[in-house]
XYZ file of C-alpha atoms in Angstrom:
83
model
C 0.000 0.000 0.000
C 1.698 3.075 -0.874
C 0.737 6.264 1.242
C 1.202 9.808 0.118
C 3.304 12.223 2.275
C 1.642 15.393 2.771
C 2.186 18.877 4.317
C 0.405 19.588 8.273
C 0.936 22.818 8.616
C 4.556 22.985 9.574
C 5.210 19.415 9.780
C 4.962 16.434 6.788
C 1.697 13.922 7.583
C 0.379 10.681 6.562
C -2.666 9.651 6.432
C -3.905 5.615 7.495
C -6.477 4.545 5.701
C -9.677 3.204 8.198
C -8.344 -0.724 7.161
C -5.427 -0.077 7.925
C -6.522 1.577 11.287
C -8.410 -1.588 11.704
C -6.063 -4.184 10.834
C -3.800 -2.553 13.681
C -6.410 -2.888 16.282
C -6.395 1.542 16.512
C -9.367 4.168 16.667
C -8.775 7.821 16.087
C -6.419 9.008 19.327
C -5.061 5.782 19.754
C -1.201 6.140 20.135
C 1.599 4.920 17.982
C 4.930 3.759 18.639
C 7.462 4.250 15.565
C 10.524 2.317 15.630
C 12.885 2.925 12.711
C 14.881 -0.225 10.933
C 17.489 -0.486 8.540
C 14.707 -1.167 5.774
C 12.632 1.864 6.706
C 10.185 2.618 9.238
C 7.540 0.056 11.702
C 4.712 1.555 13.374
C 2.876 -0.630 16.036
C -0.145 0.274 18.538
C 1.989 1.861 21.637
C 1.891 -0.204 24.892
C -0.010 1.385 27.399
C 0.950 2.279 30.718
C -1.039 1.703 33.930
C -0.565 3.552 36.626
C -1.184 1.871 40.172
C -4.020 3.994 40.570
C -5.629 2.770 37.332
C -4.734 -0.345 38.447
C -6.116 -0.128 41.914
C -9.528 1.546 40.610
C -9.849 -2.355 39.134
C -9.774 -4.155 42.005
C -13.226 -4.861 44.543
C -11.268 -3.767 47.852
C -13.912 -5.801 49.722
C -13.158 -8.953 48.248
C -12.438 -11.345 50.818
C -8.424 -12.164 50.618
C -7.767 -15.800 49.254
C -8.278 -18.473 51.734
C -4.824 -20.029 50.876
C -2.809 -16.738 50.688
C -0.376 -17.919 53.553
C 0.538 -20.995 51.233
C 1.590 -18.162 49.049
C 5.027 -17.969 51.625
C 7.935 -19.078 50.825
C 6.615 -20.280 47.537
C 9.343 -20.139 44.516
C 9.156 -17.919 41.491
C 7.210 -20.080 38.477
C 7.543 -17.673 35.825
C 9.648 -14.184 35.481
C 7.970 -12.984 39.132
C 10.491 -10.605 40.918
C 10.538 -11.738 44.265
């Protein structure tokens, strides 16, 4: 797919086609990351970032703990955990 290069106001623009929005899993405002390569230029949705208060706002804080949490002691890493 070739896409034209375009002057925004003082900058150079272009544009994504709507299947090609879609085909990268990205709405309008979505972010992208550009990473450049030897054989030209990759753009990929951007990773978002969670704060802990984003995080946090996704928990029920009166959920009950789990019943076997102090099994959780001691226990040794299973995948890439930091312990």
């Amino acid at each position: 797919m070739e896409l034209a290069i375009q002057k925004w106001g003082n900058s150079a623009a272009v544009r994504l086609p709507s299947t090609l929005l879609s085909q990268l899993g990205v709405a309008l405002g979505d972010k992208l990351s550009a990473d450049m390569r030897p054989d030209g230029l990759v753009l990929r949705p951007a990773r978002k970032t969670y704060s802990l208060a984003d995080l946090m706002a996704q928990c029920d804080l009166k959920a009950a703990p789990p019943v076997d949490a102090a099994s959780w002691e001691g226990a040794k890493p299973v995948g890439q955990e930091v312990w």
